[in-house]
mmCIF file of C-alpha atoms in Angstrom:
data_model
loop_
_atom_site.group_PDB
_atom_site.id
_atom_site.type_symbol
_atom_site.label_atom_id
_atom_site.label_comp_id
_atom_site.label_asym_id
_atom_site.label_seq_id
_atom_site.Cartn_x
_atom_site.Cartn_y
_atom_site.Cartn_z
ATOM 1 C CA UNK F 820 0.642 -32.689 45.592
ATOM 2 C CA UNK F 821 3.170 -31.471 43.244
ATOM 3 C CA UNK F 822 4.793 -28.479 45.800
ATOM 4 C CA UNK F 823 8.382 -30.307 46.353
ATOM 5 C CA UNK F 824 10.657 -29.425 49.293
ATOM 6 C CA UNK F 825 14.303 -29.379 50.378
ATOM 7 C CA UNK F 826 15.018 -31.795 53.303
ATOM 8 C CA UNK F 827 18.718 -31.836 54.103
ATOM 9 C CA UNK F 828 20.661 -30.848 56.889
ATOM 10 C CA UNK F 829 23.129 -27.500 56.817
ATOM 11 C CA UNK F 830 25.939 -30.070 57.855
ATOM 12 C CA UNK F 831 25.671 -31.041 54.207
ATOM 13 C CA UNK F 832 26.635 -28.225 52.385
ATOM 14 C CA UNK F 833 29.280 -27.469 55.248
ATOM 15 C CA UNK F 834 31.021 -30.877 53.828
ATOM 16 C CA UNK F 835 30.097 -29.476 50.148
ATOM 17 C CA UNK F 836 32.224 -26.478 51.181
ATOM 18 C CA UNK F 837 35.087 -28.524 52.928
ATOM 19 C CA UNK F 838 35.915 -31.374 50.482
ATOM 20 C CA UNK F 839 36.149 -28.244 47.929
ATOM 21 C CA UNK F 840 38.807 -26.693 50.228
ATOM 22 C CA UNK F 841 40.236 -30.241 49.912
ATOM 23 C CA UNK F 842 40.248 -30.232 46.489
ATOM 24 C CA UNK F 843 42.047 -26.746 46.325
ATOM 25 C CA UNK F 844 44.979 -27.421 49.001
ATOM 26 C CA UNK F 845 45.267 -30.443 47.081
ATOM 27 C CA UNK F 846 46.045 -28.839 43.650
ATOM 28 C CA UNK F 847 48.201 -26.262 45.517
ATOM 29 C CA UNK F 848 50.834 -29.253 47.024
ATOM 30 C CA UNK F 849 50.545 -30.972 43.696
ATOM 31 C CA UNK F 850 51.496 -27.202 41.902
ATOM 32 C CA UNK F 851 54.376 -26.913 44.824
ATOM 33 C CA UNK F 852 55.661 -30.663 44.882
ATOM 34 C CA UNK F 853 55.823 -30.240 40.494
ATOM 35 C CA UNK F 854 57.800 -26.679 41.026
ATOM 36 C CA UNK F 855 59.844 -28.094 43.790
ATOM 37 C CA UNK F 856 61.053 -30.939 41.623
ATOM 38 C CA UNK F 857 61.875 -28.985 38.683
ATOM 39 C CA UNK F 858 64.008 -26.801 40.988
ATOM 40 C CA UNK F 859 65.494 -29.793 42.328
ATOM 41 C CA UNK F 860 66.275 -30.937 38.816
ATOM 42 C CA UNK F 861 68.084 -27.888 37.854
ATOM 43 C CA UNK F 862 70.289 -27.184 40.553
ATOM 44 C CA UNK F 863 71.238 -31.012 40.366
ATOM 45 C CA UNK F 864 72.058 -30.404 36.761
ATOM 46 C CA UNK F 865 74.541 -27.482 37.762
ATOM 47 C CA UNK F 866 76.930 -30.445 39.015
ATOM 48 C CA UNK F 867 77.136 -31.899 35.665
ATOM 49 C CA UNK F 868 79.882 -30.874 33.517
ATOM 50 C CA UNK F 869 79.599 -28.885 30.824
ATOM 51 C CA UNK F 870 75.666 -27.962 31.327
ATOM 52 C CA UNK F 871 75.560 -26.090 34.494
ATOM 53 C CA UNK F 872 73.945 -23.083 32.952
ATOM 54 C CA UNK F 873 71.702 -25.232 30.198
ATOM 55 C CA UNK F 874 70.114 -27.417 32.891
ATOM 56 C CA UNK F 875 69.466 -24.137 35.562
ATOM 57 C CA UNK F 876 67.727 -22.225 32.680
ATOM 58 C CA UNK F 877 65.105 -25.200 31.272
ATOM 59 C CA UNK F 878 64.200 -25.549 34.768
ATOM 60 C CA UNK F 879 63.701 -21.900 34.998
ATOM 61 C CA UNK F 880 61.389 -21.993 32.268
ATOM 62 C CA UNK F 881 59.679 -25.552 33.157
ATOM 63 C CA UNK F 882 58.926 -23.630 36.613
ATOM 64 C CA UNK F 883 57.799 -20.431 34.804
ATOM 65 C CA UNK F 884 55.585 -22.444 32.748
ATOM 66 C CA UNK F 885 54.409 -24.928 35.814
ATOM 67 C CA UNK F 886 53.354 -21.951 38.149
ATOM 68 C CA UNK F 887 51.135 -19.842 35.331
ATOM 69 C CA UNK F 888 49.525 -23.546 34.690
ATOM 70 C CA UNK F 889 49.268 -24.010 38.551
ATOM 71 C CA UNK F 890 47.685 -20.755 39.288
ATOM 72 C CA UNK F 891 44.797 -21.293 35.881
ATOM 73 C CA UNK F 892 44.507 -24.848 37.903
ATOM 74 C CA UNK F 893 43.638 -23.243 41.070
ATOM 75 C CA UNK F 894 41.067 -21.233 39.716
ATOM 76 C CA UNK F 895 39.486 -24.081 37.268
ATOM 77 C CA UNK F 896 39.452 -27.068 39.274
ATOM 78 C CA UNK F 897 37.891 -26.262 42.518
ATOM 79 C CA UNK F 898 34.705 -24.785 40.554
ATOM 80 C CA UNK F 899 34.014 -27.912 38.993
ATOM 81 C CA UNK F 900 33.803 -29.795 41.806
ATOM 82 C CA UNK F 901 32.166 -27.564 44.278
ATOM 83 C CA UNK F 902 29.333 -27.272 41.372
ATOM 84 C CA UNK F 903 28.878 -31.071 40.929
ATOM 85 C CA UNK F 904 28.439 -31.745 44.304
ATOM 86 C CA UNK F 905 26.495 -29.039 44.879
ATOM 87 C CA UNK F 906 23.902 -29.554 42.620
ATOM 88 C CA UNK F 907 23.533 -33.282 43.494
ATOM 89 C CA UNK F 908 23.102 -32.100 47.130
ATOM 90 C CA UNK F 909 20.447 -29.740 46.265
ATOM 91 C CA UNK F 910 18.478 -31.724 43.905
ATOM 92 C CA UNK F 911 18.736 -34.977 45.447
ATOM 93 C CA UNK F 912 17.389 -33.964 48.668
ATOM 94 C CA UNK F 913 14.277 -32.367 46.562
ATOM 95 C CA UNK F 914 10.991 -33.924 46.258
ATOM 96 C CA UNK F 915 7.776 -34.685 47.483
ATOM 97 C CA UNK F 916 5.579 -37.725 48.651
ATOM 98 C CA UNK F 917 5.183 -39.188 45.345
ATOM 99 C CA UNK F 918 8.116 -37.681 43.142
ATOM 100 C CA UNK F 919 11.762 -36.910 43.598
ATOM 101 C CA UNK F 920 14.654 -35.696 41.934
ATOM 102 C CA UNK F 921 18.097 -37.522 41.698
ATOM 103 C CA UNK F 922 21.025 -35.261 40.557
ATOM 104 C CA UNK F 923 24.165 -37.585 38.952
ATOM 105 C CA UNK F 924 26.522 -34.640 38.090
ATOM 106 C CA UNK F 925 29.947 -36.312 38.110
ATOM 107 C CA UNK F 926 33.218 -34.026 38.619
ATOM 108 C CA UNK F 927 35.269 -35.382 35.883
ATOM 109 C CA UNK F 928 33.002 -34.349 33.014
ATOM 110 C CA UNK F 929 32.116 -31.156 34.377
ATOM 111 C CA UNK F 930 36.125 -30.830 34.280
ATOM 112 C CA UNK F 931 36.961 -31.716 31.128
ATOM 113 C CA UNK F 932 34.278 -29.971 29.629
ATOM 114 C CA UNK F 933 35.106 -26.506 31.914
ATOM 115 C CA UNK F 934 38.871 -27.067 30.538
ATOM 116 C CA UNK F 935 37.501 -27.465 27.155
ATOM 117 C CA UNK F 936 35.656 -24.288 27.501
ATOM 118 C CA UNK F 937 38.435 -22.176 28.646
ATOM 119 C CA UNK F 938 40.940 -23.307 25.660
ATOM 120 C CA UNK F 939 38.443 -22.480 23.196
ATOM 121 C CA UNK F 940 37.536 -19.046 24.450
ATOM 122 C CA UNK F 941 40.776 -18.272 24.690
ATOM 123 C CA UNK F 942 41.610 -19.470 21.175
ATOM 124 C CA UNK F 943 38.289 -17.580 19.993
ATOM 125 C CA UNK F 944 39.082 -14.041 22.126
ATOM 126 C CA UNK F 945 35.788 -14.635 23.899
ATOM 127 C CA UNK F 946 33.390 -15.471 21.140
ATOM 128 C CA UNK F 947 32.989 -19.031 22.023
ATOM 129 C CA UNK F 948 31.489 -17.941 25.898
ATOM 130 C CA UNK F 949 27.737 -18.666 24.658
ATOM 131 C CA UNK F 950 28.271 -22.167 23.578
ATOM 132 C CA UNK F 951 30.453 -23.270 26.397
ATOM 133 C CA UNK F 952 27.368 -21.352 28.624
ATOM 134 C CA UNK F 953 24.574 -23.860 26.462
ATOM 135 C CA UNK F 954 27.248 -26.837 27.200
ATOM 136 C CA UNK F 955 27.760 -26.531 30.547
ATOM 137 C CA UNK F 956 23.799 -26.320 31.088
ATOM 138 C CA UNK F 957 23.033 -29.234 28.916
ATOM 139 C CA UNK F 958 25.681 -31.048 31.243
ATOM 140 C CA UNK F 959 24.047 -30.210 34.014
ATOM 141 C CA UNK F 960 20.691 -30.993 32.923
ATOM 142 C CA UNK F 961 21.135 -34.468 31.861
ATOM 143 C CA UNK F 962 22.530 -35.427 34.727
ATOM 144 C CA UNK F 963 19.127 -34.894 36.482
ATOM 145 C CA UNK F 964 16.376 -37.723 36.473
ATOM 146 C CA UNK F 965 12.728 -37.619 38.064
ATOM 147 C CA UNK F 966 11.323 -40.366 40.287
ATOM 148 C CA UNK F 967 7.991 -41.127 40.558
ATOM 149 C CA UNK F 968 5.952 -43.370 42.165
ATOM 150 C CA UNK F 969 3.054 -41.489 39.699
ATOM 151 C CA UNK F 970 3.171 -42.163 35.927
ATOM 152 C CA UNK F 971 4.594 -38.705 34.729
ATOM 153 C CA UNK F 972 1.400 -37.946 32.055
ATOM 154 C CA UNK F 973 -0.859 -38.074 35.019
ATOM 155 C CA UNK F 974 1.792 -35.923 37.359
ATOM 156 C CA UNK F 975 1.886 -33.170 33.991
ATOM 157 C CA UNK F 976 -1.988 -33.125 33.297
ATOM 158 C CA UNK F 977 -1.904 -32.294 37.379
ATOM 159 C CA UNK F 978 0.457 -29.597 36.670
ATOM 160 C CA UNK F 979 -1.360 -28.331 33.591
ATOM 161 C CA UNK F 980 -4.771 -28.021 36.031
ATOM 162 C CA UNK F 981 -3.137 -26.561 39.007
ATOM 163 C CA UNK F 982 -1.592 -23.613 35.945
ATOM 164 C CA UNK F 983 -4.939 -23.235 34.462
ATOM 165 C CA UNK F 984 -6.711 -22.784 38.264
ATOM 166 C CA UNK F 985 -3.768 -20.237 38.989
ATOM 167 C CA UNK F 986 -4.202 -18.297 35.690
ATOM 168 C CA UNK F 987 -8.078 -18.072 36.349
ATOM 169 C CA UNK F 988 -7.595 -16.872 39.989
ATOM 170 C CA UNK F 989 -5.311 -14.416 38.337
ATOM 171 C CA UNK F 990 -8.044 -13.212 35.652
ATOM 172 C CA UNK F 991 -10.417 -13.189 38.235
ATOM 173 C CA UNK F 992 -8.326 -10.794 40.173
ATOM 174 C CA UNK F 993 -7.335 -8.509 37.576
ATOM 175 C CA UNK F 994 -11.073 -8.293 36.394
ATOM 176 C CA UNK F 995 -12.076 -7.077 40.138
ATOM 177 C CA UNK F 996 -9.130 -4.744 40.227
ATOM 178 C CA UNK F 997 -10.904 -3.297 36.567
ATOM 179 C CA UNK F 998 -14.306 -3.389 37.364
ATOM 180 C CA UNK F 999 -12.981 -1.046 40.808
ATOM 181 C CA UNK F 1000 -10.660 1.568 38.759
ATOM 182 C CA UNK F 1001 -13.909 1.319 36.226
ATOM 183 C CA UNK F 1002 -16.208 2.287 39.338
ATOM 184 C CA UNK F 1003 -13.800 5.141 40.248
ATOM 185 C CA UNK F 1004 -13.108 6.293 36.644
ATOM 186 C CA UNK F 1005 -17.367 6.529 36.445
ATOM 187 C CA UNK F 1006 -17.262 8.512 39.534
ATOM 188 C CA UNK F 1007 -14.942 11.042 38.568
ATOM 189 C CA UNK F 1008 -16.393 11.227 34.950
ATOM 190 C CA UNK F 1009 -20.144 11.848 37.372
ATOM 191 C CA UNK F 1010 -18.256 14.192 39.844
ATOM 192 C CA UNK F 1011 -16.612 16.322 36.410
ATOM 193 C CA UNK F 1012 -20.435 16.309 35.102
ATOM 194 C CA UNK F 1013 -22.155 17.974 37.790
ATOM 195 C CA UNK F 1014 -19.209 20.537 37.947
ATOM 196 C CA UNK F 1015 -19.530 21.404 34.820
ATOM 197 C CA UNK F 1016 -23.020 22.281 34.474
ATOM 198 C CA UNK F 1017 -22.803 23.875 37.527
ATOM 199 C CA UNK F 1018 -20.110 25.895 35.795
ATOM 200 C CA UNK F 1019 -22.233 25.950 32.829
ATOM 201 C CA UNK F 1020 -25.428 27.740 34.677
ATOM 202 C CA UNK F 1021 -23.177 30.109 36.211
ATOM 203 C CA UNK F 1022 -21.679 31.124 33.279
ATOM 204 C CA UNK F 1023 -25.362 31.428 31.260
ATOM 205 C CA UNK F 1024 -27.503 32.881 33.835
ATOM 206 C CA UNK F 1025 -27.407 36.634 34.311
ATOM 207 C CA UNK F 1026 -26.312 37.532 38.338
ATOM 208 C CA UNK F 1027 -30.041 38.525 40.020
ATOM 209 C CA UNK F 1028 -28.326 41.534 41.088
ATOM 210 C CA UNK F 1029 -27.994 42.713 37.531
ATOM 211 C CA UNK F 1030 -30.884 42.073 36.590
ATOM 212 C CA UNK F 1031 -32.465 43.999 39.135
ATOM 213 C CA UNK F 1032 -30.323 47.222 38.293
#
């Protein structure tokens, strides 16, 4: 009653896969279209007179600044929303005749919060990696909800039976796997006892032969 399954279709996570490759050609001809303009700002600011070289150099740097945020946006944004979709797609196609799960992981959050994170480990050299890590998961987690058409004490108490049955099969089978090594540990101890009193009667016992002479 409570073993839950994944019904979905592989067509699903081939669209999880290609709206994320939309997402990243989309931040690459936003990245492009910014750089082009600045470029297209700067040369145009050559035919002014008197700040030819002025104009040509802040565009330099506006383009030098534009492509280093461009290429950290490449690398953040996708992630986000590849993970949020993901997630919904896995746990919202989860469940079982009488519960089910229903993942609402929305990708602005998760972006915010993953740009959040990466400014403040920056800023902190690192350090700040395990709280962004408890963030992120407490994100994730709260946007998952269970449905039930079972109140949720009985659906636990079935949970806590189905544990305990498990964990007494368990004890059960470690106790026949002791009682065996027991029964071979007696064995050899029985086995070590005859050998040595046989040892014991040879050593004690004049040889015949001797005896004789």
């Amino acid at each position: 009653q409570l073993q839950t399954e994944l019904r979905t279709t592989v067509w699903a996570f081939y669209k999880v896969f290609l709206k994320t490759l939309g997402v990243f050609l989309g931040v690459v001809v936003i990245i492009v279209g910014v750089m082009f303009g600045l470029a297209t700002l700067g040369l145009a600011s050559i035919a002014l007179p008197g700040r030819s070289g002025a104009g040509l150099g802040a565009a330099n740097y506006a383009g030098a600044i534009a492509g280093v945020v461009g290429l950290h946006a490449m690398q953040i944004v996708p992630r986000p929303y590849f993970t949020s979709r993901m997630q919904n797609v896995l746990w919202s196609r989860t469940g079982n005749k009488v519960m089910r799960f229903r993942s609402k992981l929305r990708f602005r959050p998760l972006l915010m919060l993953t740009v959040k994170n990466w400014l403040l480990m920056v800023l902190t050299l690192g350090l700040y990696w395990p709280f962004a890590a408890v963030a992120t998961a407490r994100l994730r987690l709260e946007a998952v909800q269970v449905r039930s058409v079972v109140d949720l004490d009985e659906l636990i108490a079935a949970a806590h039976v189905s544990a305990k049955s498990r964990n007494w099969r368990a004890i059960e089978a470690n106790e026949e796997i002791i009682r065996s090594r027991l029964s071979e540990l007696n064995l050899v101890l029985v086995i070590n006892a005859e050998l040595m009193y046989v040892y014991t009667r040879q050593v004690t016992e004049p040889d015949p032969r001797q005896r004789n002479i």
